[in-house]
Short mmCIF file of C-alpha atoms in Angstrom, two decimals:
data_model
loop_
_atom_site.label_atom_id
_atom_site.label_comp_id
_atom_site.label_asym_id
_atom_site.label_seq_id
_atom_site.Cartn_x
_atom_site.Cartn_y
_atom_site.Cartn_z
CA THR A 1 -34.63 132.72 56.04
CA ALA A 2 -31.84 130.44 54.85
CA ALA A 3 -31.91 127.02 53.21
CA SER A 4 -29.30 124.62 51.89
CA SER A 5 -29.21 121.08 50.55
CA GLY A 6 -26.61 118.43 49.91
CA ASP A 7 -24.38 116.40 52.19
CA SER A 8 -22.43 118.57 54.65
CA SER A 9 -24.48 121.65 53.67
CA LYS A 10 -24.89 124.61 56.03
CA ALA A 11 -27.63 127.21 56.47
CA ALA A 12 -27.55 130.14 58.88
CA SER A 13 -29.91 133.02 59.62
CA SER A 14 -30.15 135.72 62.27
CA GLY A 15 -32.78 138.08 63.61
CA ASN A 16 -35.96 137.55 65.57
CA TYR A 17 -38.31 135.02 63.93
CA SER A 18 -35.52 133.84 61.59
CA THR A 19 -35.51 130.36 60.03
CA ALA A 20 -32.74 128.09 58.80
CA ALA A 21 -33.17 124.69 57.14
CA SER A 22 -30.68 122.23 55.70
CA SER A 23 -30.89 118.77 54.20
CA GLY A 24 -28.33 116.08 53.55
CA ASN A 25 -26.19 113.89 55.78
CA TYR A 26 -23.91 115.87 58.12
CA SER A 27 -25.78 119.11 57.32
CA THR A 28 -26.10 122.02 59.77
CA ALA A 29 -28.84 124.58 60.33
CA ALA A 30 -28.27 127.49 62.71
CA SER A 31 -30.59 130.35 63.51
CA SER A 32 -30.29 133.10 66.09
CA GLY A 33 -32.81 135.55 67.47
CA ASP A 34 -35.89 135.29 69.64
CA SER A 35 -38.50 132.87 68.26
CA SER A 36 -36.05 131.56 65.65
CA LYS A 37 -36.25 128.05 64.18
CA ALA A 38 -33.67 125.61 62.80
CA ALA A 39 -34.32 122.28 61.11
CA SER A 40 -32.01 119.70 59.56
CA SER A 41 -32.71 116.46 57.80
CA GLY A 42 -30.18 113.78 57.08
CA ASN A 43 -28.23 111.47 59.32
CA TYR A 44 -25.67 113.03 61.69
CA SER A 45 -27.08 116.52 61.09
CA LYS A 46 -27.18 119.41 63.58
CA ALA A 47 -29.80 122.04 64.35
CA GLU A 48 -29.14 125.01 66.59
CA ALA A 49 -31.54 127.82 67.50
CA SER A 50 -30.30 130.47 69.92
CA GLY A 51 -32.37 133.18 71.53
CA LYS A 52 -35.56 133.01 73.61
CA GLN A 53 -38.41 130.62 72.73
CA THR A 54 -36.54 128.87 69.92
CA VAL A 55 -37.13 125.53 68.23
CA ALA A 56 -34.55 123.11 66.76
CA MET A 57 -35.32 119.78 65.07
CA VAL A 58 -33.28 117.05 63.39
CA ALA A 59 -35.12 114.53 61.20
CA GLY A 60 -32.21 112.16 60.74
CA LEU A 61 -30.51 109.55 62.89
CA GLY A 62 -27.45 110.39 64.97
CA GLY A 63 -28.24 114.12 65.09
CA ARG A 64 -27.50 116.82 67.63
CA ALA A 65 -29.60 119.82 68.64
CA ARG A 66 -29.75 122.72 71.04
CA ALA A 67 -32.22 125.49 71.80
CA GLY A 68 -32.26 128.75 73.75
CA ILE A 69 -34.09 129.88 76.89
CA ASN A 70 -37.71 128.64 77.00
CA GLY A 71 -37.03 126.70 73.80
CA ALA A 72 -37.46 123.11 72.68
CA PHE A 73 -35.76 120.61 70.39
CA ALA A 74 -36.50 117.21 68.85
CA LEU A 75 -34.16 114.43 67.72
CA ALA A 76 -34.99 111.27 65.79
CA TYR A 77 -33.48 107.98 66.89
CA LYS A 78 -33.91 104.27 66.21
CA ASP A 79 -35.08 101.91 68.96
CA GLY A 80 -34.51 98.49 67.42
CA VAL A 81 -36.54 98.72 64.21
CA GLN A 82 -38.82 101.54 65.40
CA ILE A 83 -38.04 105.21 64.69
CA ARG A 84 -38.82 107.44 67.67
CA ILE A 85 -38.55 111.13 68.57
CA ALA A 86 -36.87 112.42 71.73
CA VAL A 87 -38.04 115.86 72.80
CA GLY A 88 -36.17 118.25 75.06
CA ILE A 89 -37.88 121.21 76.70
CA VAL A 90 -35.42 123.76 78.09
CA GLY A 91 -35.96 124.09 81.84
CA GLU A 92 -37.63 120.67 82.24
CA ASP A 93 -36.02 117.37 83.26
CA GLY A 94 -32.60 119.00 83.58
CA ILE A 95 -32.49 120.23 79.96
CA LEU A 96 -30.28 123.33 79.73
CA ALA A 97 -30.40 126.22 77.26
CA ASP A 98 -27.62 126.57 74.69
CA THR A 99 -26.34 123.03 75.35
CA TRP A 100 -25.87 120.40 72.65
CA TYR A 101 -27.85 117.17 73.11
CA GLN A 102 -27.95 113.80 71.35
CA VAL A 103 -29.80 110.55 72.00
CA GLU A 104 -28.03 107.55 73.54
CA GLY A 105 -29.95 104.46 74.59
CA GLY A 106 -33.23 106.30 74.07
CA LYS A 107 -32.29 109.12 76.47
CA LEU A 108 -31.18 112.68 75.84
CA VAL A 109 -27.57 113.27 76.90
CA THR A 110 -25.22 116.20 76.49
CA ALA A 111 -23.13 115.90 73.36
#
């Protein structure tokens, strides 16, 4: 488990079932290993979880995320005045494992 806070902070962890969390604008959370999780909050943050069945989430606008095989990720974005969440499931709708994604015009696109 790893955690960090503050703008441009970074947290990294490795091993199956590992967890990394970071908060602050431009922060990064990275976790590797099967069933690992990464979460970042703050605008323009990144979350990366590599391995099988991983989860990555960014609770800030302008973020980027990627997940491993059979994984999923979520990115917050603003649609006018409404905050929304875009969800990517690896293997569905053309979403690829170990590929960075961001939201543009309400759609997930490679970053």
